[in-house]
Amino acid sequence: MTSVNRPRGVYSPVVTPFTKDLLPDHDRYVRHCRWLIEQDVGLAVFGTNSEANSLAVSEKMKLLETLVGADIPVDRLMPGTGCSALTDTVELTRHALSLGVNNVLTLPPFFYKGVTDDGLFRSYAQIIERVGSDALRIYLYHIPPVSQVPLSLALIERLLAAFPGVIAGVKDSSGDWSNTQAMLERFQPHGFDVFAGNENFLLATMRAGGVGCITATGNVNPAAIVQLYRHWQSTDADARQAALDATRAVFAKFPMIPALKAAIGVYSNDSDWGVVRPPLVDLTPVQCDALATALREIGFSMPGVEVPA
Amino acid sequence: MTSVNRPRGVYSPVVTPFTKDLLPDHDRYVRHCRWLIEQDVGLAVFGTNSEANSLAVSEKMKLLETLVGADIPVDRLMPGTGCSALTDTVELTRHALSLGVNNVLTLPPFFYKGVTDDGLFRSYAQIIERVGSDALRIYLYHIPPVSQVPLSLALIERLLAAFPGVIAGVKDSSGDWSNTQAMLERFQPHGFDVFAGNENFLLATMRAGGVGCITATGNVNPAAIVQLYRHWQSTDADARQAALDATRAVFAKFPMIPALKAAIGVYSNDSDWGVVRPPLVDLTPVQCDALATALREIGFSMPGVEVPA
């Protein structure tokens, strides 16, 4: 099942820049994505930190078309395609494949709570059958703190058995290491690639046989995270992990998505970057200053972030 | 603020029939909606029990166009328009207004959890400003057990102050009578119409000054619920309420949405009615038989439900 072309390493749920009028800003988006690619970070566009579920299907399709049209390599993209509605998920997944983007990160339908494994199995099965492409590789997106719809180990086992070529891996954003560990032990040996849900678990995940992490702070601290991924077997790996944790802790003092965008705004001298869609709220100027001060204090930098013309 | 044309009485989140291929079945839909209107039940299409968030925006728009095209009175419609994405909510709300449907029932954006009142206020404010119509009447949809995004009393107060002509009422599906009571006391006197979230609270809501209920079981037991609404001041009101509760309790022994559809299937001799979209699961034949038996035992009937030609 595994091949050299399978996604691994560090991916980031790319934050989606908006104009002041709350519309997706394609120019800033392409610049940010190119910078991430230069840092060797893959693009998990349309993730939780991308405000993906605050975007219409058509808005996501246009953004993906823009990236592919801007020569972002299709094998470095892993768009989120999981929506609340089956028909939306099928449309987004088909659209990604039509652009040559085969790896997708797919939330379960997240409106109903307490749904059964039978219902979730049926949901992924319908997506796979309706898309009907051997090229499709689905990465399951397990993020119960937000989706409130967990993907159980029993469900994953059943999906892997039914669709062994298509169910390709997971992003585990449970925040529960014992769950990540169980996935690594039970499924990684069968070609099911486990990504940690953030860099706090990157070293532990690599040591346990995983393939990397997909992390919000990849948007702002990509180089250091990639360095740990590359050198996880080196003697200074624990120190590198501690440094990553310290940087992430600064962002975690603020609402994460507005803070990521505000930081990009600060380091690119472009405060409009801080705009988020409701129900999120931009950082206040006071919060933004506090973030900037805290980042200066730890010597944080974003080398190469482009200031828009 | 109040007028004789404001919605009141019994509404039902109309269940959405699907073909075996899981596509919306417009013929069955129109038949069921006409039957509900004959029973004097208003149509809260695209509610939780309608599997609304399992439908794409375009599917909902086509269904609403079908109903209006079938001469369903626009003032008896209260479509759900609240989606996870701001742009989707705006599109659905504008579309409803374009068809002459002015009353909408609007969920807050439900993907992110733990969002602030500021963020939710901003969300409804953006919807109202972008739709930009004096005709718009928004009924807030408070259903924390499913959405996991509650609408606080403080938020409602703020919305009412900012948009007194537009924020028209609420469906309270919290299941928490003390919350309904607080809404009735604080907001109903200011022309903010409180609907109970199901018929279990209908009598209590009417006695406390509310305007009716919006209830899933209105799909199957409309006549008796309407009778209690009409006669809530009569001496037998408590007995009527007890009878409604007993009927609802039978449905509540099963997963509600599949059970409602299965019951319509049983009483219209059309078992294909039972189809639900994932992540929900159809009742099994055994469950369906158990439901039919339990309904027979309480003498349940659905007079006038049409068997399709």
Coordinates of C-alpha atoms in Angstrom, one line a residue:
Chain A
M1 CA 0.0 0.0 0.0
T2 CA 2.8 2.5 0.9
S3 CA 4.7 4.2 -1.8
V4 CA 7.3 7.0 -2.0
N5 CA 4.7 9.3 -3.3
R6 CA 2.4 9.0 -0.3
P7 CA 2.1 12.2 1.8
R8 CA 4.4 12.3 4.8
G9 CA 6.2 15.0 6.8
V10 CA 4.7 18.3 7.9
Y11 CA 1.4 19.6 6.6
S12 CA -0.5 22.7 7.6
P13 CA -4.2 23.4 7.5
V14 CA -3.6 26.6 5.5
V15 CA -5.3 29.6 7.0
T16 CA -7.7 31.3 4.5
P17 CA -7.1 35.0 4.1
F18 CA -10.2 37.2 3.6
T19 CA -10.6 40.7 2.3
K20 CA -12.2 43.3 4.6
D21 CA -15.5 42.3 3.1
L22 CA -14.9 38.7 4.2
L23 CA -14.3 37.2 0.8
P24 CA -11.5 34.8 0.1
D25 CA -8.4 36.7 -0.9
H26 CA -6.8 34.6 -3.6
D27 CA -3.6 36.7 -4.0
R28 CA -2.6 36.5 -0.3
Y29 CA -3.6 32.8 -0.4
V30 CA -1.3 31.9 -3.3
R31 CA 1.6 33.9 -1.7
H32 CA 1.1 32.1 1.7
C33 CA 0.9 28.7 0.0
R34 CA 4.0 29.2 -2.0
W35 CA 5.9 30.3 1.1
L36 CA 4.7 27.1 2.9
I37 CA 5.8 24.9 -0.1
E38 CA 9.2 26.6 0.0
Q39 CA 9.4 25.6 3.7
D40 CA 8.7 22.0 2.7
V41 CA 5.2 22.1 4.3
G42 CA 2.4 20.3 2.5
L43 CA -0.9 22.1 2.1
A44 CA -3.8 20.6 4.0
V45 CA -6.1 23.3 2.7
F46 CA -9.7 23.5 4.0
G47 CA -8.9 22.2 7.5
T48 CA -10.4 23.4 10.8
N49 CA -7.8 26.2 11.0
S50 CA -8.7 27.2 7.4
E51 CA -12.2 28.1 8.5
A52 CA -13.2 25.5 5.8
N53 CA -16.6 25.0 7.2
S54 CA -17.2 28.7 7.1
L55 CA -16.7 28.6 3.3
A56 CA -19.2 27.6 0.7
V57 CA -18.4 24.6 -1.5
S58 CA -18.1 26.9 -4.5
E59 CA -15.6 29.1 -2.6
K60 CA -13.4 26.1 -1.8
M61 CA -13.5 24.9 -5.4
K62 CA -12.4 28.2 -6.7
L63 CA -9.5 28.5 -4.2
L64 CA -8.3 25.0 -5.1
E65 CA -8.5 25.9 -8.8
T66 CA -6.4 29.0 -8.1
L67 CA -3.7 27.0 -6.3
V68 CA -3.5 24.4 -9.1
G69 CA -3.5 27.1 -11.7
A70 CA -0.6 28.8 -9.8
D71 CA 1.4 25.6 -10.3
I72 CA 1.3 24.5 -6.7
P73 CA 2.2 20.8 -7.0
V74 CA -0.9 18.6 -6.8
D75 CA 0.9 16.0 -4.8
R76 CA 1.6 18.5 -2.0
L77 CA -2.1 19.2 -1.6
M78 CA -4.4 17.4 0.8
P79 CA -7.7 19.4 0.8
G80 CA -10.4 18.9 3.4
T81 CA -13.5 17.7 1.6
G82 CA -15.7 16.5 4.5
C83 CA -18.9 18.5 4.8
S84 CA -22.1 18.1 6.8
A85 CA -24.0 17.1 3.6
L86 CA -23.1 13.9 1.7
T87 CA -23.7 15.6 -1.7
D88 CA -21.3 18.4 -0.8
T89 CA -18.6 16.0 0.3
V90 CA -19.0 14.1 -2.9
E91 CA -18.8 17.2 -5.0
L92 CA -15.7 18.6 -3.3
T93 CA -13.9 15.2 -3.5
R94 CA -14.8 14.7 -7.2
H95 CA -13.6 18.2 -7.9
A96 CA -10.3 17.7 -6.2
L97 CA -9.7 14.5 -8.2
S98 CA -10.7 16.3 -11.4
L99 CA -7.7 18.7 -10.8
G100 CA -5.3 15.8 -10.2
V101 CA -5.5 16.1 -6.4
N102 CA -6.0 12.6 -5.1
N103 CA -5.3 12.9 -1.4
V104 CA -8.1 14.3 0.7
L105 CA -8.7 14.8 4.4
T106 CA -12.3 14.0 5.1
L107 CA -14.3 14.9 8.2
P108 CA -17.3 12.8 9.0
P109 CA -20.7 14.5 8.6
F110 CA -20.7 16.6 11.8
F111 CA -24.2 18.0 12.4
Y112 CA -25.9 15.0 14.0
K113 CA -24.3 13.8 17.3
G114 CA -24.3 10.3 18.7
V115 CA -24.5 8.8 15.3
T116 CA -23.6 5.1 15.0
D117 CA -20.5 3.5 13.4
D118 CA -22.9 1.9 10.9
G119 CA -24.0 5.4 9.9
L120 CA -20.5 6.7 9.6
F121 CA -19.4 3.6 7.7
R122 CA -22.3 4.2 5.3
S123 CA -21.3 7.8 5.0
Y124 CA -17.7 7.1 3.9
A125 CA -18.8 4.1 1.8
Q126 CA -21.3 6.4 -0.1
I127 CA -18.5 9.0 -0.7
I128 CA -16.2 6.3 -2.1
E129 CA -18.8 4.7 -4.2
R130 CA -20.2 7.9 -5.6
V131 CA -16.8 9.4 -6.4
G132 CA -15.9 6.0 -8.0
S133 CA -12.2 6.6 -8.6
D134 CA -9.3 4.2 -7.9
A135 CA -7.0 7.3 -7.6
L136 CA -8.9 8.5 -4.4
R137 CA -6.9 8.4 -1.1
I138 CA -9.0 9.4 1.9
Y139 CA -7.3 10.5 5.1
L140 CA -9.8 10.3 7.9
Y141 CA -10.1 13.4 10.0
H142 CA -10.6 12.5 13.7
I143 CA -11.2 15.7 15.7
P144 CA -13.8 15.0 18.3
P145 CA -13.2 18.2 20.3
V146 CA -14.6 20.2 17.4
S147 CA -16.6 17.8 15.2
Q148 CA -18.1 16.1 18.3
V149 CA -18.3 13.0 16.0
P150 CA -15.4 10.6 16.8
L151 CA -14.1 8.0 14.5
S152 CA -13.7 4.8 16.6
L153 CA -10.9 2.3 16.1
A154 CA -13.6 -0.3 15.3
L155 CA -14.9 2.0 12.5
I156 CA -11.5 2.5 11.1
E157 CA -10.8 -1.3 11.1
R158 CA -14.0 -1.8 9.2
L159 CA -13.3 0.9 6.6
L160 CA -9.8 -0.4 6.1
A161 CA -11.1 -3.9 5.5
A162 CA -13.8 -2.7 3.0
F163 CA -11.7 -0.1 1.2
P164 CA -8.0 -1.0 1.7
G165 CA -6.7 0.9 -1.3
V166 CA -8.7 4.1 -0.5
I167 CA -8.6 4.6 3.2
A168 CA -5.1 5.8 3.4
G169 CA -4.5 7.3 6.9
V170 CA -5.7 9.6 9.6
K171 CA -5.1 13.0 11.1
D172 CA -5.6 12.4 14.8
S173 CA -6.6 15.6 16.5
S174 CA -8.2 14.0 19.5
G175 CA -5.4 15.4 21.7
D176 CA -5.4 11.9 23.3
W177 CA -2.0 10.2 22.9
S178 CA -3.4 6.8 23.8
N179 CA -5.7 7.0 20.9
T180 CA -2.9 8.0 18.5
Q181 CA -0.8 5.2 19.9
A182 CA -3.6 2.6 19.3
M183 CA -3.9 3.8 15.7
L184 CA -0.2 3.5 15.2
E185 CA 0.0 0.0 16.7
R186 CA -3.1 -1.4 15.0
F187 CA -3.2 0.3 11.6
Q188 CA 0.1 1.9 10.6
P189 CA 1.7 -1.6 9.9
H190 CA -1.1 -2.1 7.4
G191 CA -0.2 0.9 5.3
F192 CA -2.6 3.3 7.1
D193 CA -0.6 6.4 7.7
V194 CA -1.0 8.2 11.0
F195 CA -0.4 11.9 11.2
A196 CA -0.3 13.6 14.6
G197 CA -2.9 16.4 14.9
N198 CA -0.3 18.9 15.9
E199 CA 3.5 19.2 16.5
N200 CA 3.2 18.6 20.2
F201 CA 2.9 14.9 19.3
L202 CA 5.3 14.9 16.4
L203 CA 8.3 13.3 18.0
A204 CA 6.2 10.7 19.8
T205 CA 4.4 9.9 16.6
M206 CA 7.6 9.5 14.6
R207 CA 9.1 7.3 17.3
A208 CA 6.0 5.1 17.2
G209 CA 6.2 4.6 13.5
G210 CA 3.9 7.5 12.2
V211 CA 4.5 9.6 9.2
G212 CA 4.4 13.2 10.4
C213 CA 2.0 15.8 11.6
I214 CA -0.7 18.1 10.2
T215 CA -0.6 21.2 12.3
A216 CA -2.1 24.7 12.6
T217 CA 1.2 26.3 13.6
G218 CA 2.8 25.0 10.5
N219 CA 1.3 28.2 9.1
V220 CA 3.7 30.3 11.1
N221 CA 6.5 28.1 12.4
P222 CA 7.1 25.7 9.5
A223 CA 10.9 25.6 9.3
A224 CA 11.4 24.4 12.9
I225 CA 8.7 21.8 12.7
V226 CA 10.1 20.4 9.5
Q227 CA 13.6 20.3 11.1
L228 CA 12.3 18.1 13.9
Y229 CA 10.5 15.9 11.3
R230 CA 13.8 15.5 9.4
H231 CA 16.0 15.0 12.4
W232 CA 13.7 13.1 14.8
Q233 CA 16.3 10.4 15.3
S234 CA 19.1 12.9 16.2
T235 CA 20.3 13.4 19.8
D236 CA 18.8 16.9 20.1
A237 CA 15.3 15.8 19.0
D238 CA 13.8 16.2 22.5
A239 CA 15.3 19.7 22.8
R240 CA 13.8 20.5 19.3
Q241 CA 10.4 19.2 20.5
A242 CA 10.6 21.4 23.6
A243 CA 11.3 24.4 21.5
L244 CA 8.3 23.7 19.2
D245 CA 6.1 23.2 22.3
A246 CA 7.2 26.6 23.7
T247 CA 6.4 28.4 20.5
R248 CA 3.0 26.7 20.2
A249 CA 2.2 27.6 23.8
V250 CA 2.4 31.3 22.9
F251 CA -0.2 30.9 20.2
A252 CA -2.3 28.7 22.4
K253 CA -2.8 31.7 24.8
F254 CA -5.0 33.3 22.2
P255 CA -7.9 32.0 20.0
M256 CA -5.8 29.9 17.6
I257 CA -7.1 30.8 14.2
P258 CA -7.2 34.6 14.7
A259 CA -3.8 34.4 16.3
L260 CA -2.2 32.6 13.4
K261 CA -3.7 35.2 11.0
A262 CA -2.7 38.1 13.2
A263 CA 0.9 36.8 13.4
I264 CA 1.2 36.5 9.6
G265 CA -0.2 40.1 9.5
V266 CA 2.5 41.3 12.0
Y267 CA 5.4 39.5 10.3
S268 CA 4.3 40.6 6.8
N269 CA 3.4 44.1 7.9
D270 CA -0.2 43.5 6.5
S271 CA -2.7 43.8 9.3
D272 CA -5.6 43.0 7.0
W273 CA -4.4 39.4 7.2
G274 CA -6.1 39.2 10.6
V275 CA -9.6 39.1 9.3
V276 CA -11.7 36.0 10.2
R277 CA -15.2 35.0 9.2
P278 CA -17.9 34.8 11.9
P279 CA -18.5 33.0 14.1
L280 CA -14.9 33.7 14.8
V281 CA -13.7 37.1 15.9
D282 CA -10.5 39.0 14.9
L283 CA -8.0 39.5 17.7
T284 CA -8.4 43.0 19.2
P285 CA -5.6 45.4 18.7
V286 CA -4.6 44.8 22.4
Q287 CA -4.5 41.1 21.9
C288 CA -2.6 41.5 18.7
D289 CA 0.0 43.6 20.5
A290 CA 0.2 41.1 23.3
L291 CA 0.8 38.3 20.8
A292 CA 3.5 40.3 18.9
T293 CA 5.3 41.1 22.2
A294 CA 5.1 37.5 23.4
L295 CA 6.5 36.3 20.0
R296 CA 9.3 38.8 20.1
E297 CA 10.2 37.7 23.6
I298 CA 10.8 34.1 22.4
G299 CA 12.8 35.4 19.3
F300 CA 10.1 34.1 16.9
S301 CA 10.6 34.9 13.2
M302 CA 8.9 34.1 9.9
P303 CA 11.8 34.5 7.4
G304 CA 10.7 35.0 3.8
V305 CA 7.1 35.9 4.5
E306 CA 6.3 38.2 1.6
V307 CA 4.8 41.6 2.2
P308 CA 2.2 42.1 -0.5
A309 CA 3.1 44.6 -3.2
Chain B
M1 CA -44.1 44.1 16.2
T2 CA -46.8 41.4 16.4
S3 CA -49.3 41.1 13.6
V4 CA -52.0 38.6 12.7
N5 CA -49.8 37.3 9.9
R6 CA -47.0 36.2 12.1
P7 CA -46.4 32.5 12.4
R8 CA -48.1 30.8 15.3
G9 CA -49.6 27.4 16.1
V10 CA -48.0 24.1 15.1
Y11 CA -45.2 23.8 12.7
S12 CA -43.3 20.7 11.7
P13 CA -39.8 20.3 10.5
V14 CA -40.9 18.4 7.4
V15 CA -39.0 15.1 6.9
T16 CA -37.4 15.0 3.5
P17 CA -38.2 11.9 1.5
F18 CA -35.4 10.3 -0.6
T19 CA -35.4 8.0 -3.5
K20 CA -33.5 4.7 -3.1
D21 CA -30.5 6.5 -4.6
L22 CA -30.7 9.0 -1.7
L23 CA -31.9 11.9 -3.9
P24 CA -34.7 14.2 -2.7
D25 CA -38.0 12.9 -3.9
H26 CA -40.0 15.9 -4.9
D27 CA -43.3 14.1 -5.5
R28 CA -43.5 12.5 -2.1
Y29 CA -42.4 15.8 -0.6
V30 CA -45.2 17.8 -2.1
R31 CA -47.8 15.2 -1.1
H32 CA -46.6 15.2 2.5
C33 CA -46.4 19.0 2.6
R34 CA -50.0 19.3 1.2
W35 CA -51.2 16.8 3.8
L36 CA -49.6 18.8 6.6
I37 CA -51.1 22.0 5.4
E38 CA -54.5 20.4 5.3
Q39 CA -53.9 19.4 9.0
D40 CA -53.2 23.1 9.7
V41 CA -49.5 22.5 10.3
G42 CA -47.0 25.0 9.1
L43 CA -43.9 23.8 7.2
A44 CA -40.6 24.4 9.0
V45 CA -38.9 22.7 6.1
F46 CA -35.1 22.1 6.4
G47 CA -35.0 21.6 10.1
T48 CA -33.0 19.1 12.1
N49 CA -35.6 16.4 11.5
S50 CA -35.6 17.3 7.8
E51 CA -31.9 16.1 7.5
A52 CA -31.4 19.7 6.3
N53 CA -27.7 19.7 7.0
S54 CA -27.4 16.5 5.0
L55 CA -28.6 18.4 1.9
A56 CA -26.6 20.7 -0.3
V57 CA -27.7 24.3 -0.6
S58 CA -28.8 23.7 -4.2
E59 CA -30.9 20.7 -3.1
K60 CA -32.7 22.8 -0.6
M61 CA -33.3 25.7 -3.0
K62 CA -34.8 23.3 -5.5
L63 CA -37.1 21.7 -2.9
L64 CA -38.3 25.1 -1.8
E65 CA -38.9 26.2 -5.4
T66 CA -41.0 23.0 -5.9
L67 CA -43.2 23.8 -2.9
V68 CA -43.8 27.3 -3.9
G69 CA -44.4 26.1 -7.5
A70 CA -47.0 23.7 -6.1
D71 CA -48.9 26.6 -4.6
I72 CA -48.0 25.8 -1.0
P73 CA -48.8 29.2 0.7
V74 CA -45.5 31.1 1.3
D75 CA -46.8 32.4 4.6
R76 CA -47.0 28.8 5.9
L77 CA -43.4 28.2 5.2
M78 CA -40.5 28.7 7.7
P79 CA -37.4 27.2 6.0
G80 CA -34.3 26.5 7.9
T81 CA -31.5 28.6 6.4
G82 CA -28.7 28.3 9.0
C83 CA -25.6 26.6 7.6
S84 CA -22.1 26.2 8.9
A85 CA -20.8 28.7 6.3
L86 CA -21.9 32.3 6.3
T87 CA -22.1 32.5 2.6
D88 CA -24.4 29.5 2.4
T89 CA -26.7 30.9 5.0
V90 CA -26.9 34.2 3.2
E91 CA -27.6 32.4 -0.1
L92 CA -30.4 30.3 1.3
T93 CA -32.0 33.2 3.1
R94 CA -31.9 35.5 0.0
H95 CA -33.3 32.7 -2.0
A96 CA -36.2 32.2 0.4
L97 CA -37.0 35.9 0.3
S98 CA -36.8 35.9 -3.5
L99 CA -39.7 33.4 -3.5
G100 CA -41.7 35.5 -1.1
V101 CA -40.9 33.4 1.9
N102 CA -40.0 35.9 4.6
N103 CA -39.9 33.8 7.8
V104 CA -36.8 31.7 8.3
L105 CA -35.5 29.5 11.1
T106 CA -31.8 30.1 11.4
L107 CA -29.3 27.9 13.2
P108 CA -26.1 29.5 14.3
P109 CA -22.9 28.3 12.5
F110 CA -22.4 25.0 14.1
F111 CA -18.9 23.7 13.3
Y112 CA -16.8 25.6 15.8
K113 CA -17.6 25.0 19.4
G114 CA -17.1 27.4 22.3
V115 CA -17.6 30.4 20.1
T116 CA -18.3 33.7 21.8
D117 CA -21.5 35.7 21.9
D118 CA -19.6 38.4 20.0
G119 CA -18.9 35.9 17.2
L120 CA -22.5 34.7 17.1
F121 CA -23.8 38.3 17.1
R122 CA -21.5 39.1 14.3
S123 CA -22.7 36.0 12.4
Y124 CA -26.4 37.0 12.6
A125 CA -25.5 40.6 11.9
Q126 CA -23.7 39.7 8.8
I127 CA -26.6 37.6 7.6
I128 CA -29.0 40.4 8.1
E129 CA -26.8 43.1 6.6
R130 CA -25.9 41.0 3.5
V131 CA -29.5 39.9 2.9
G132 CA -30.5 43.5 3.3
S133 CA -34.3 43.1 3.2
D134 CA -36.8 44.7 5.5
A135 CA -39.1 41.8 4.8
L136 CA -36.8 39.3 6.6
R137 CA -38.0 37.7 9.8
I138 CA -35.4 35.5 11.5
Y139 CA -36.5 32.9 14.1
L140 CA -33.4 31.8 16.1
Y141 CA -32.9 28.1 16.3
H142 CA -31.6 27.1 19.8
I143 CA -30.8 23.4 19.8
P144 CA -27.7 22.9 21.8
P145 CA -28.0 19.1 22.1
V146 CA -27.4 18.8 18.4
S147 CA -25.7 22.1 17.3
Q148 CA -23.6 22.2 20.5
V149 CA -23.7 26.0 19.9
P150 CA -26.2 27.5 22.4
L151 CA -27.8 30.9 21.9
S152 CA -27.6 32.7 25.3
L153 CA -30.3 35.0 26.7
A154 CA -27.7 37.8 26.6
L155 CA -27.1 37.2 22.9
I156 CA -30.8 37.2 22.1
E157 CA -31.2 40.5 24.1
R158 CA -28.4 42.1 22.1
L159 CA -29.8 40.8 18.8
L160 CA -33.3 42.1 19.6
A161 CA -31.9 45.5 20.5
A162 CA -29.9 45.8 17.3
F163 CA -32.4 44.3 14.9
P164 CA -35.9 44.7 16.5
G165 CA -37.8 44.3 13.3
V166 CA -35.9 41.3 12.0
I167 CA -35.2 39.0 15.0
A168 CA -38.7 37.7 15.3
G169 CA -38.6 34.7 17.7
V170 CA -37.1 31.4 18.6
K171 CA -37.5 27.7 18.5
D172 CA -36.2 26.5 21.8
S173 CA -35.1 22.9 21.4
S174 CA -32.9 23.0 24.5
G175 CA -35.3 20.6 26.3
D176 CA -34.7 22.8 29.3
W177 CA -38.0 24.3 30.4
S178 CA -36.3 26.9 32.6
N179 CA -34.7 28.3 29.5
T180 CA -38.0 28.4 27.6
Q181 CA -39.6 30.1 30.6
A182 CA -36.8 32.7 30.7
M183 CA -37.3 33.5 27.0
L184 CA -41.0 33.7 27.5
E185 CA -40.7 36.1 30.4
R186 CA -37.9 38.3 29.0
F187 CA -38.6 38.5 25.3
Q188 CA -42.2 37.4 24.4
P189 CA -43.6 40.7 25.8
H190 CA -41.4 42.5 23.3
G191 CA -42.8 40.8 20.3
F192 CA -40.3 38.0 20.2
D193 CA -42.3 34.8 19.6
V194 CA -41.4 31.7 21.5
F195 CA -42.1 28.3 20.0
A196 CA -41.6 25.2 22.1
G197 CA -39.1 22.8 20.5
N198 CA -41.6 20.0 20.7
E199 CA -45.2 19.2 21.8
N200 CA -44.1 18.0 25.2
F201 CA -43.8 21.7 26.1
L202 CA -46.8 22.9 24.1
L203 CA -49.3 23.4 26.9
A204 CA -46.7 24.9 29.3
T205 CA -45.6 27.3 26.5
M206 CA -49.1 28.4 25.7
R207 CA -49.9 29.0 29.4
A208 CA -46.8 31.1 29.7
G209 CA -47.7 33.3 26.7
G210 CA -45.9 31.5 23.9
V211 CA -47.1 31.1 20.4
G212 CA -47.0 27.3 19.6
C213 CA -44.5 24.6 18.9
I214 CA -42.3 23.4 16.1
T215 CA -42.2 19.7 16.5
A216 CA -40.8 16.6 14.7
T217 CA -43.9 14.5 15.5
G218 CA -46.0 17.1 13.7
N219 CA -45.0 15.0 10.7
V220 CA -47.1 12.1 11.9
N221 CA -49.5 13.3 14.6
P222 CA -50.5 16.7 13.4
A223 CA -54.2 16.7 14.1
A224 CA -54.0 16.0 17.8
I225 CA -51.2 18.5 18.3
V226 CA -53.2 21.2 16.5
Q227 CA -56.2 20.3 18.7
L228 CA -54.3 21.0 21.8
Y229 CA -53.0 24.3 20.4
R230 CA -56.5 25.4 19.6
H231 CA -58.0 24.2 22.9
W232 CA -55.2 24.8 25.3
Q233 CA -57.5 26.8 27.6
S234 CA -60.1 24.1 27.7
T235 CA -60.6 21.9 30.7
D236 CA -59.3 18.8 29.0
A237 CA -56.0 20.4 28.0
D238 CA -54.0 18.4 30.5
A239 CA -55.5 15.1 29.2
R240 CA -54.8 16.1 25.6
Q241 CA -51.2 17.0 26.6
A242 CA -50.8 13.5 28.2
A243 CA -52.1 11.8 25.1
L244 CA -49.6 13.7 22.9
D245 CA -46.8 12.8 25.3
A246 CA -47.8 9.1 25.1
T247 CA -47.7 9.1 21.3
R248 CA -44.4 10.9 21.2
A249 CA -42.9 8.4 23.7
V250 CA -43.5 5.6 21.2
F251 CA -41.5 7.4 18.5
A252 CA -38.8 8.3 21.1
K253 CA -38.1 4.7 21.6
F254 CA -36.5 4.6 18.2
P255 CA -34.1 6.9 16.4
M256 CA -36.5 9.8 15.7
I257 CA -35.9 10.7 12.1
P258 CA -35.9 7.1 10.7
A259 CA -38.9 6.3 12.9
L260 CA -40.9 9.3 11.5
K261 CA -40.2 8.3 8.0
A262 CA -40.8 4.6 8.6
A263 CA -44.2 5.5 10.2
I264 CA -45.2 7.5 7.1
G265 CA -44.1 4.5 5.1
V266 CA -46.2 2.1 7.1
Y267 CA -49.4 4.3 7.1
S268 CA -49.1 5.1 3.4
N269 CA -48.1 1.6 2.4
D270 CA -44.9 2.9 0.8
S271 CA -41.9 1.4 2.6
D272 CA -39.4 3.4 0.5
W273 CA -40.4 6.4 2.6
G274 CA -38.1 5.1 5.2
V275 CA -34.9 6.0 3.4
V276 CA -32.5 8.3 5.3
R277 CA -29.2 9.8 4.2
P278 CA -26.0 8.9 6.0
P279 CA -24.8 9.4 8.7
L280 CA -28.3 8.3 9.7
V281 CA -29.4 4.7 9.2
D282 CA -32.9 3.4 8.1
L283 CA -34.8 1.4 10.7
T284 CA -34.2 -2.3 10.3
P285 CA -37.2 -4.4 9.3
V286 CA -37.4 -5.6 12.9
Q287 CA -37.4 -2.1 14.3
C288 CA -40.0 -1.1 11.7
D289 CA -42.3 -3.9 12.8
A290 CA -41.8 -3.1 16.4
L291 CA -42.7 0.6 15.7
A292 CA -45.8 -0.4 13.7
T293 CA -46.9 -2.8 16.5
A294 CA -46.4 -0.1 19.2
L295 CA -48.4 2.4 17.2
R296 CA -51.2 0.0 16.6
E297 CA -51.3 -0.7 20.3
I298 CA -52.0 3.0 21.1
G299 CA -54.6 3.2 18.3
F300 CA -52.4 5.6 16.3
S301 CA -53.6 6.7 12.8
M302 CA -52.6 9.1 10.0
P303 CA -56.0 9.8 8.3
G304 CA -55.7 11.1 4.8
V305 CA -52.0 10.2 4.2
E306 CA -52.0 9.5 0.5
V307 CA -50.6 6.4 -0.9
P308 CA -48.5 7.4 -4.0
A309 CA -50.1 6.5 -7.3

